Coordinates of N, CA and C in Angstrom, one line a residue:
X1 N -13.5 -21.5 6.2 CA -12.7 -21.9 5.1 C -11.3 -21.3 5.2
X2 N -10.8 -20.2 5.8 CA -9.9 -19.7 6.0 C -9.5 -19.4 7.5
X3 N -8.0 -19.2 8.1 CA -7.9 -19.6 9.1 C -7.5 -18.1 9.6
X4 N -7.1 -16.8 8.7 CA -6.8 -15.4 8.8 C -7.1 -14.7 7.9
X5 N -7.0 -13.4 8.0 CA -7.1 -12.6 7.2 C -5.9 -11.7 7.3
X6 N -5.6 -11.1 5.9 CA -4.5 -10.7 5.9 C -5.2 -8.6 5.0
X7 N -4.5 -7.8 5.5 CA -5.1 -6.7 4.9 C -4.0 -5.9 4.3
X8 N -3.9 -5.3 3.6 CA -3.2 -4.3 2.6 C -3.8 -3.1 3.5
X9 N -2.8 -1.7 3.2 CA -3.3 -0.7 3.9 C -3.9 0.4 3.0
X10 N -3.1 0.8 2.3 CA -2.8 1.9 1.5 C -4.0 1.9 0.5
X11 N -5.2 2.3 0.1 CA -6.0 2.1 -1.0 C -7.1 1.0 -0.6
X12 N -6.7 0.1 0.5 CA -7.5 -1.2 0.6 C -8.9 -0.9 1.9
X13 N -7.9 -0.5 2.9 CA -8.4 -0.1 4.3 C -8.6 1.8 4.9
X14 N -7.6 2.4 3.9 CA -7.5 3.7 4.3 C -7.2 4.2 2.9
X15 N -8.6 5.3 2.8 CA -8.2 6.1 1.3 C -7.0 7.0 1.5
X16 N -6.1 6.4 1.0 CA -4.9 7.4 1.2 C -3.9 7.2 -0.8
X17 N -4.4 6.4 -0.9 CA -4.0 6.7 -2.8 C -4.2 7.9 -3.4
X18 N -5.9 8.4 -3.1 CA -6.3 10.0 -3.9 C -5.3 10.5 -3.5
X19 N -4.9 10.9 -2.1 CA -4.2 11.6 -1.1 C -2.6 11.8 -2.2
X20 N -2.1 10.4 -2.0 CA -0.7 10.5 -2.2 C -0.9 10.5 -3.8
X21 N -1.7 10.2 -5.0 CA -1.8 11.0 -6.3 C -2.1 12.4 -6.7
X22 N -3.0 13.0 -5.9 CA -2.8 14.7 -5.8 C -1.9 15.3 -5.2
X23 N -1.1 14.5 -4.7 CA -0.1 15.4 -3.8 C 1.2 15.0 -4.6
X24 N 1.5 14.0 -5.2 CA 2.3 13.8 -6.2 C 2.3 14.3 -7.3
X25 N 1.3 14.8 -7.7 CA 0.6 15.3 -9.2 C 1.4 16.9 -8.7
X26 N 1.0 17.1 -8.1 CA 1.3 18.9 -7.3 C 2.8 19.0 -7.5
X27 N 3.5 18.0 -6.9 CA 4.8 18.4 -6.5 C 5.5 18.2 -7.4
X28 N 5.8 16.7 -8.3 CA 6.1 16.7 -9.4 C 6.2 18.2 -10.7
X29 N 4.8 18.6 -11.1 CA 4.2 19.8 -11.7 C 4.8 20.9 -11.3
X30 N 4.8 21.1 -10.2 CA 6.0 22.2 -9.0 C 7.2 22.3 -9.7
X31 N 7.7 20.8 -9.9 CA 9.3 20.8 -10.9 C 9.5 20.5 -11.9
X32 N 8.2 20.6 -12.4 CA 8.7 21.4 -13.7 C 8.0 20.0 -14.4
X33 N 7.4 18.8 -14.0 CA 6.9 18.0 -14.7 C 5.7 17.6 -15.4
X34 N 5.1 17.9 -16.8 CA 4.2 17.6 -17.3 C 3.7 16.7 -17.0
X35 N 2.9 16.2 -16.1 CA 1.9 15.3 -15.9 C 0.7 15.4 -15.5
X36 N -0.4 14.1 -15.7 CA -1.3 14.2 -15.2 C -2.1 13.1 -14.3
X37 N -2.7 12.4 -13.6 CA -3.2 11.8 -12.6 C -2.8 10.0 -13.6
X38 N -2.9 9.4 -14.3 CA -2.5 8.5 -15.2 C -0.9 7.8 -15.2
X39 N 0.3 9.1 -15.0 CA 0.9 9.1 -14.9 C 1.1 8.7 -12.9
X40 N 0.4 8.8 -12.0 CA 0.4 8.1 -10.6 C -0.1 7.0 -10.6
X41 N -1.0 6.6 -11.7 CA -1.5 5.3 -11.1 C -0.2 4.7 -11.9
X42 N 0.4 4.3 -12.1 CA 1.8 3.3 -12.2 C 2.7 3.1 -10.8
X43 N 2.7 4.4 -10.3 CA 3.0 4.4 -8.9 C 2.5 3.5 -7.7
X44 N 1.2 3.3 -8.1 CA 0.2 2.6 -7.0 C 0.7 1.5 -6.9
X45 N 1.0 1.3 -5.7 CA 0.8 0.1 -4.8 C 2.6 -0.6 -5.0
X46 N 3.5 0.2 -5.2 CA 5.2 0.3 -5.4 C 5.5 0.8 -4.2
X47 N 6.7 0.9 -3.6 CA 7.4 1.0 -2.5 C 7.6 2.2 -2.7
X48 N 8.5 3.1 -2.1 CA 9.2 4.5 -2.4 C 10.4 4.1 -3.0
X49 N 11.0 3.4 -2.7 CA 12.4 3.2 -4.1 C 11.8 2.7 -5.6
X50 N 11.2 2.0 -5.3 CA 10.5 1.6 -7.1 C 9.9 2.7 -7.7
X51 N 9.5 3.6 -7.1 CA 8.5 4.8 -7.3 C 9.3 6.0 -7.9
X52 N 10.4 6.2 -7.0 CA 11.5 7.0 -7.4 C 12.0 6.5 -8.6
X53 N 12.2 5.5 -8.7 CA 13.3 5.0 -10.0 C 12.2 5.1 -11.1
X54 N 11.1 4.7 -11.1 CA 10.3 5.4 -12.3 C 9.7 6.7 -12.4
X55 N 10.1 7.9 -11.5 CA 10.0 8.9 -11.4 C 11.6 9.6 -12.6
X56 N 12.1 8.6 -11.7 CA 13.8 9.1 -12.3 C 14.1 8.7 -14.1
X57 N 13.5 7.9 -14.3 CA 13.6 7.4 -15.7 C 12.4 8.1 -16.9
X58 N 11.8 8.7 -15.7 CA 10.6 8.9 -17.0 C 11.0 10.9 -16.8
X59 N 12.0 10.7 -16.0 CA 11.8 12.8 -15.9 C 13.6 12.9 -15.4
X60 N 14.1 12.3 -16.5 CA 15.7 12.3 -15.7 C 16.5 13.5 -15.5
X61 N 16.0 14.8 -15.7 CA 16.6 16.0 -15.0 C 16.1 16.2 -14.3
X62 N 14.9 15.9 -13.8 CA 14.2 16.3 -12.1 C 15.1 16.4 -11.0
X63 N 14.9 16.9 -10.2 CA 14.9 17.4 -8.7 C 14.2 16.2 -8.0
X64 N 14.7 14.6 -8.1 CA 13.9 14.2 -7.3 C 13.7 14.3 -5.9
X65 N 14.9 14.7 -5.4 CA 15.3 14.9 -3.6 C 14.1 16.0 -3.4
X66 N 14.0 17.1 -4.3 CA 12.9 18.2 -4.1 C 11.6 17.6 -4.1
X67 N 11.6 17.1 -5.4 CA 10.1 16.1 -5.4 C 10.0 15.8 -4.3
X68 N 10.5 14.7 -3.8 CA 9.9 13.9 -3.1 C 9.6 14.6 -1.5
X69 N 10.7 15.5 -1.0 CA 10.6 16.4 -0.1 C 9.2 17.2 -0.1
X70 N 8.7 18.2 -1.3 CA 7.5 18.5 -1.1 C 6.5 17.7 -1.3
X71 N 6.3 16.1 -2.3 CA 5.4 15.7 -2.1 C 4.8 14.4 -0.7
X72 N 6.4 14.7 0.1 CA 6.0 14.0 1.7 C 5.3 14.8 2.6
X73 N 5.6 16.2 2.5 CA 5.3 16.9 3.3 C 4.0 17.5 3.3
X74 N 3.3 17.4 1.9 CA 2.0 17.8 1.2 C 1.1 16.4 1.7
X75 N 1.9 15.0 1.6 CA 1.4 14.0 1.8 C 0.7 14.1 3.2
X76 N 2.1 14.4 4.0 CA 1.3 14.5 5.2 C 0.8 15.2 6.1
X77 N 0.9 16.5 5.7 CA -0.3 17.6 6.2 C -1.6 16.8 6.0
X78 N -1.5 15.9 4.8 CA -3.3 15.8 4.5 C -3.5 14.5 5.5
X79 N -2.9 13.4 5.8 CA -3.1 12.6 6.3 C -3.4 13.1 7.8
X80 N -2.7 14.5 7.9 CA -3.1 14.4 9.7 C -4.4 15.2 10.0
X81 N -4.5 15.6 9.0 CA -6.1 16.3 8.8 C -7.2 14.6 8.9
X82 N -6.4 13.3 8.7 CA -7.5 12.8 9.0 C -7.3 11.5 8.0
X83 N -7.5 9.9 8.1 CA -7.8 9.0 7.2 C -8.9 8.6 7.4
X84 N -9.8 8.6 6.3 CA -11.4 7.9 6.3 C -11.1 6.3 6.0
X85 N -11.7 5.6 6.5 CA -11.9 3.9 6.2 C -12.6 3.9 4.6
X86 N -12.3 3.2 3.6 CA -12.5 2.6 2.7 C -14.0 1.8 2.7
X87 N -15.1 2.4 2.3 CA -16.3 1.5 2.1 C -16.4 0.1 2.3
X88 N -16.8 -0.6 3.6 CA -16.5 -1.8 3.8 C -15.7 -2.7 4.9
X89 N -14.7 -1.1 5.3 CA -13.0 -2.2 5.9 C -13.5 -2.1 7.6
X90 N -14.5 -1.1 7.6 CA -15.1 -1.3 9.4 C -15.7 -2.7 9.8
X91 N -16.1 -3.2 8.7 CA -17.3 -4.2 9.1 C -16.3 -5.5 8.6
X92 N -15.2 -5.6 7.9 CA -14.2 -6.4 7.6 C -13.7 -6.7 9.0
X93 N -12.9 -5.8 9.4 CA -12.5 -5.4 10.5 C -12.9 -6.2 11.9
X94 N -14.2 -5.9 11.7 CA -14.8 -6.4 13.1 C -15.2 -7.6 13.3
X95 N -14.8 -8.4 12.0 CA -14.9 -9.4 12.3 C -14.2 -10.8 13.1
X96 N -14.9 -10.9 13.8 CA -13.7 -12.2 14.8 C -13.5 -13.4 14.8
X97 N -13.4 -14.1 15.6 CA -12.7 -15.4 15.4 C -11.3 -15.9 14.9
X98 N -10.9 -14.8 14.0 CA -9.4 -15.5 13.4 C -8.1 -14.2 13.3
X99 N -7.2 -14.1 13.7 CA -6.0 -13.1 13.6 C -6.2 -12.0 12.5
X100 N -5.5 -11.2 12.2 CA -5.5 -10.1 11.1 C -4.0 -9.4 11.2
X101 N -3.9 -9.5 9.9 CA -2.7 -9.1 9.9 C -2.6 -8.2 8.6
X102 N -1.7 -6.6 9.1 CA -1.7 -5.8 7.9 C -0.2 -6.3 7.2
X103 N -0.4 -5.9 6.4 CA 0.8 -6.3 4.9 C 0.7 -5.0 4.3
X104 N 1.6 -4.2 4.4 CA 2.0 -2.9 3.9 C 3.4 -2.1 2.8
X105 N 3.5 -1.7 1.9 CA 4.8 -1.4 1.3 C 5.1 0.0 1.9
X106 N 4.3 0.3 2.7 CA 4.6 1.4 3.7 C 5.9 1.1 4.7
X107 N 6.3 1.9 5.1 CA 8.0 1.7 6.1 C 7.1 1.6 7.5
X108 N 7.6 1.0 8.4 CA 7.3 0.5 9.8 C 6.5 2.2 10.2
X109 N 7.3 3.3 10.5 CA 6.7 4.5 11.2 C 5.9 5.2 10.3
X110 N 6.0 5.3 9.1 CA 4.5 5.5 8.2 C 3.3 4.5 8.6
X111 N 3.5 3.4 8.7 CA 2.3 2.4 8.3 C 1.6 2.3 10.1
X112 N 2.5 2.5 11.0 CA 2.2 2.7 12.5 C 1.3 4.6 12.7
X113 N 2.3 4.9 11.9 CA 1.3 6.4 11.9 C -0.2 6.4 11.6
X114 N 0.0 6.2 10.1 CA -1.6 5.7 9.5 C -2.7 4.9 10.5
X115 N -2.0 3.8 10.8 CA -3.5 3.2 11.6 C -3.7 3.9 13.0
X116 N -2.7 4.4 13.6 CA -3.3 5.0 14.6 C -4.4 6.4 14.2
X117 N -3.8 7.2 12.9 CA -4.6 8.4 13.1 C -5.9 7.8 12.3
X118 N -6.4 6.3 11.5 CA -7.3 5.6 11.5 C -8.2 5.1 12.6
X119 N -7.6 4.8 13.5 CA -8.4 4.7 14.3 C -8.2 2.4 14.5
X120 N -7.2 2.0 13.7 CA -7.9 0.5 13.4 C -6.7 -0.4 13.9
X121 N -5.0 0.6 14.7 CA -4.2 -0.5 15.4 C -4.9 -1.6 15.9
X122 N -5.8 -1.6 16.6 CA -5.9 -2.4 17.7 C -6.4 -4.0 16.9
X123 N -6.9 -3.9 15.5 CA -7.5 -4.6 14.9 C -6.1 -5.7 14.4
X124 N -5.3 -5.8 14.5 CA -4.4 -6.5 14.0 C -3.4 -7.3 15.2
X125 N -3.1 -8.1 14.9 CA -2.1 -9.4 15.6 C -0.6 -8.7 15.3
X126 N -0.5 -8.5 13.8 CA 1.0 -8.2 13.5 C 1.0 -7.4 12.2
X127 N 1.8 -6.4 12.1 CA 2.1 -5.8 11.1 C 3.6 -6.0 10.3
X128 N 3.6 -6.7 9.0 CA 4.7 -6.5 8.1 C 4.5 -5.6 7.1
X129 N 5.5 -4.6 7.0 CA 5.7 -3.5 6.2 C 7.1 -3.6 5.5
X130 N 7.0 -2.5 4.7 CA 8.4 -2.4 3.8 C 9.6 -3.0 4.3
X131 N 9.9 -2.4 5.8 CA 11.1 -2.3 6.4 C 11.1 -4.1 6.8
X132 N 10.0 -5.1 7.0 CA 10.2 -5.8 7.5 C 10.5 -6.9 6.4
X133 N 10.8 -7.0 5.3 CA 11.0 -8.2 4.2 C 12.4 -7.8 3.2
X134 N 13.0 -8.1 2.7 CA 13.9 -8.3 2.0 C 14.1 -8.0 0.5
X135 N 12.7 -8.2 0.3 CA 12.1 -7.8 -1.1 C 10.5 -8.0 -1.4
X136 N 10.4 -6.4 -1.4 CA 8.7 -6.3 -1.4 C 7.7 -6.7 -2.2
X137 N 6.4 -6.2 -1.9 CA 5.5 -6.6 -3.1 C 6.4 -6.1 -4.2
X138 N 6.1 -6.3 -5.5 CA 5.2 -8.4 -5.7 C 6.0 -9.1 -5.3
X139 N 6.8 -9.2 -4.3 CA 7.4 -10.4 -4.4 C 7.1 -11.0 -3.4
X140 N 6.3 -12.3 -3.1 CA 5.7 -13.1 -2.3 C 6.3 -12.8 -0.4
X141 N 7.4 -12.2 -0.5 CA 8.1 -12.2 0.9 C 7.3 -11.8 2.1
X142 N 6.7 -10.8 1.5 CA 5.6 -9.8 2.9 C 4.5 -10.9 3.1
X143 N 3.7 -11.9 2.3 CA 2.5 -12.3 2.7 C 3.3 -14.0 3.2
X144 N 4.5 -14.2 3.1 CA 5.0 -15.6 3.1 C 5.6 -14.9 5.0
X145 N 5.7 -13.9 5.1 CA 6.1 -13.2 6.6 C 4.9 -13.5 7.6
X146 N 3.8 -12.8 6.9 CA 2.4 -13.0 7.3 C 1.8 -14.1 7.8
X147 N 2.1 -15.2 6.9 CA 1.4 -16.3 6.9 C 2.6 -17.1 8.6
X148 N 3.7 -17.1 8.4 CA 5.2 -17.5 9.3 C 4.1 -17.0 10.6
X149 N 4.2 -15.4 10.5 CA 3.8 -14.7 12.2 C 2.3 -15.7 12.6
X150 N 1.8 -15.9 12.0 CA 0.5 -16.7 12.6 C 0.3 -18.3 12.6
X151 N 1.6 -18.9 12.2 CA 1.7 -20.0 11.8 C 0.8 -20.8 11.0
X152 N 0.3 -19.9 10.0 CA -0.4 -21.2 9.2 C 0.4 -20.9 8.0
X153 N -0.3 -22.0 6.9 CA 0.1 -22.5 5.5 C -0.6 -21.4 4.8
X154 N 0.0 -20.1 3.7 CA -0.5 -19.5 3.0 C -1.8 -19.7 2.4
X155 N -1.9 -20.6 2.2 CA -3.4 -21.2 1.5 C -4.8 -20.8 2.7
X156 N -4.5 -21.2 3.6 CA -5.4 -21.1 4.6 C -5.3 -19.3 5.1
X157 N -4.8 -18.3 4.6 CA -5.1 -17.0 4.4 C -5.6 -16.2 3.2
X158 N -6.5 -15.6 4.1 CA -7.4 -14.8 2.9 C -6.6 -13.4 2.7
X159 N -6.3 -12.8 1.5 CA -5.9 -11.5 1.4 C -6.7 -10.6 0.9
X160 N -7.0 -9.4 1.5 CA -7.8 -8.2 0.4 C -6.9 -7.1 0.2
X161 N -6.5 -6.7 -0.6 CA -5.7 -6.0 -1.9 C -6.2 -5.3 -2.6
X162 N -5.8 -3.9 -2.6 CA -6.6 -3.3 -3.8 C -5.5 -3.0 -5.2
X163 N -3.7 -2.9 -5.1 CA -2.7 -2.9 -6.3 C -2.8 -4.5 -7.0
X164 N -1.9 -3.8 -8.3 CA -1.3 -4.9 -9.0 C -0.4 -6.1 -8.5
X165 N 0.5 -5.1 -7.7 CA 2.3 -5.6 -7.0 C 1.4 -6.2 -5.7
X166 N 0.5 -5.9 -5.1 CA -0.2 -6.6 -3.5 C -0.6 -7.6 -4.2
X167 N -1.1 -7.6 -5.0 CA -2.2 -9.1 -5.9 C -1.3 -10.0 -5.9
X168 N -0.7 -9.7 -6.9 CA 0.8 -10.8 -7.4 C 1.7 -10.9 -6.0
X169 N 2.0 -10.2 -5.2 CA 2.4 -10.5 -4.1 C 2.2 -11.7 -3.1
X170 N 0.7 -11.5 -2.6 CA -0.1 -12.3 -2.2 C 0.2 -13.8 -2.8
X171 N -0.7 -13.8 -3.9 CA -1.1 -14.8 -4.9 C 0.5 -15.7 -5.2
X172 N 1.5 -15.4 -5.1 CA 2.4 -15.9 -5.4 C 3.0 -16.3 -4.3
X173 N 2.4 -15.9 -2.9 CA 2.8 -16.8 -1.6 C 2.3 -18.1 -1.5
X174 N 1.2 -17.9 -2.0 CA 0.2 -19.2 -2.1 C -1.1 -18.6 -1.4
X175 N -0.7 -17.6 -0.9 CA -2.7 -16.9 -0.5 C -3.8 -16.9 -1.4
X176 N -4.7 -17.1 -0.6 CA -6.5 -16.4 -1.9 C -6.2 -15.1 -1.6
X177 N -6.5 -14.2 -2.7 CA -6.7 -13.3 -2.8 C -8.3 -12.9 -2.9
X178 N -8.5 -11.3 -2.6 CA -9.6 -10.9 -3.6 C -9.0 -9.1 -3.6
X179 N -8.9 -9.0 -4.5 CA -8.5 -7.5 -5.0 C -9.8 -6.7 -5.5
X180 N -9.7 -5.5 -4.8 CA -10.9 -4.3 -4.9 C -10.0 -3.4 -5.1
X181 N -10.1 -3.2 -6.5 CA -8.9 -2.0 -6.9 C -9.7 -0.7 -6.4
X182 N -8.8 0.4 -6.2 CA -9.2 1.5 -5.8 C -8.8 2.5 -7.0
X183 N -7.8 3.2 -7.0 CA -7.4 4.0 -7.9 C -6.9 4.0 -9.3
X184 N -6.3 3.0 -9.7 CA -5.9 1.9 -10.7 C -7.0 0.3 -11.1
X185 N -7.5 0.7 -12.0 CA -8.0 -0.3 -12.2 C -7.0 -2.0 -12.1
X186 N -8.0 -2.9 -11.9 CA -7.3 -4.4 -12.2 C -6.8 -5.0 -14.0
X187 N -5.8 -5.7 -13.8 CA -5.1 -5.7 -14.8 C -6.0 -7.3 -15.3
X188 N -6.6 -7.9 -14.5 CA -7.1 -9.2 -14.8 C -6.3 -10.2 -14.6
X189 N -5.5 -10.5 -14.1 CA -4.7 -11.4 -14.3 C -4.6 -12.4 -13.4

C-alpha cells in the first residue's frame, strides 16, 4: 500500500524526549525558573529556535544563552551514556523492501550523532533534518523533501511520528501518518 517509510527521530525511534525534558527541567530551575515537566511538553517536537523563543516569552529575564548552555551539555552527557530504541522501532526498522527515510527537527550533526550512538544509521536511504529545509515542522517542507529524495508522491509514504508539529508536518505534505505520542499526549486532530 505504501511505497516508503518515513521516521521521526526524537521520541519516535530513540527515547530521547524524557532525556531532553529532565535535563531542561534542571537547567531552566538552575536559573532561577519555576517549572515543572508540563511546562516541556510544549517544547516537544519544536526546533531549538521555536523552543527558545517560548522559553524567552514565558521567562523574559532568563539567562537564556546559560540555559541553553547547561541544558546541552546535561543533554548530552546523557545521550552518550547511551540511546535505547522506542518499543517497536527495531522490528519497524527491519523491515524491507522499501526505502526509509528519517525526518528530524534535530540539526544535521545532532541527528547524525544520535543514530550512530543508536546503533540504526545504516537503516535509512536519506536523512532531512533541521538544517536541511527552509521552514520546519509543521511546516510540510521536511516530509515534501522526503518524499523529492525517493521520488515518489507524498501519498504513497507512510510516516510514524510521535509530536504535534511532526503530525501536522507530515499530514500537510500529503503523507499518511500514524502518530504514537510519547511524552505529550495527542491533540486529536
Amino acid at each position: 500500500m505504501y511505497d516508503a517509510l518515513f521516521f521521526d527521530l526524537d521520541g519516535t525511534l530513540i527515547d530521547t524526549e524524557s532525556i531532553a525534558c529532565d535535563t531542561g527541567v534542571a537547567a531552566l530551575r538552575a536559573h532561577g525558573a519555576d517549572i515543572d515537566r508540563s511546562f516541556m511538553l510544549r517544547l516537544i517536537g519544536k526546533d531549538e529556535p521555536t523552543s527558545a523563543a517560548i522559553i524567552a516569552q514565558s521567562f523574559p529575564q532568563i539567562d537564556l544563552q546559560g540555559v541553553r548552555l547547561l541544558w546541552k551539555a546535561e543533554f548530552e552527557a546523557a545521550v552518550d551514556r547511551g540511546l535505547p530504541l522506542k518499543p517497536g522501532a527495531a522490528e519497524l526498522l527491519s523491515t524491507g523492501g522499501m526505502p526509509k527515510v528519517l525526518v528530524t527537527s534535530t540539526g544535521r550533526t545532532g541527528a547524525h550523532r544520535k543514530l550512530a550512538i543508536a546503533g540504526i544509521a545504516a537503516h535509512f536511504a536519506h536523512v532531512v533534518t533541521f538544517d536541511d529545509v527552509a521552514a520546519p515542522k509543521p511546516a510540510p517542507d521536511p516530509y515534501l523533501l522526503a518524499a523529492r529524495l525517493v521520488g515518489l508522491p507524498p501519498a504513497r509514504c507512510l510516516v510514524f511520528e510521535d509530536s504535534e508539529p511532526g503530525a501536522e508536518s507530515a499530514h500537510r505534505a500529503g503523507c499518511v501518518v500514524v502518530q504514537v505520542p510519547d511524552q505529550a499526549p495527542s491533540q486529536g486532530r
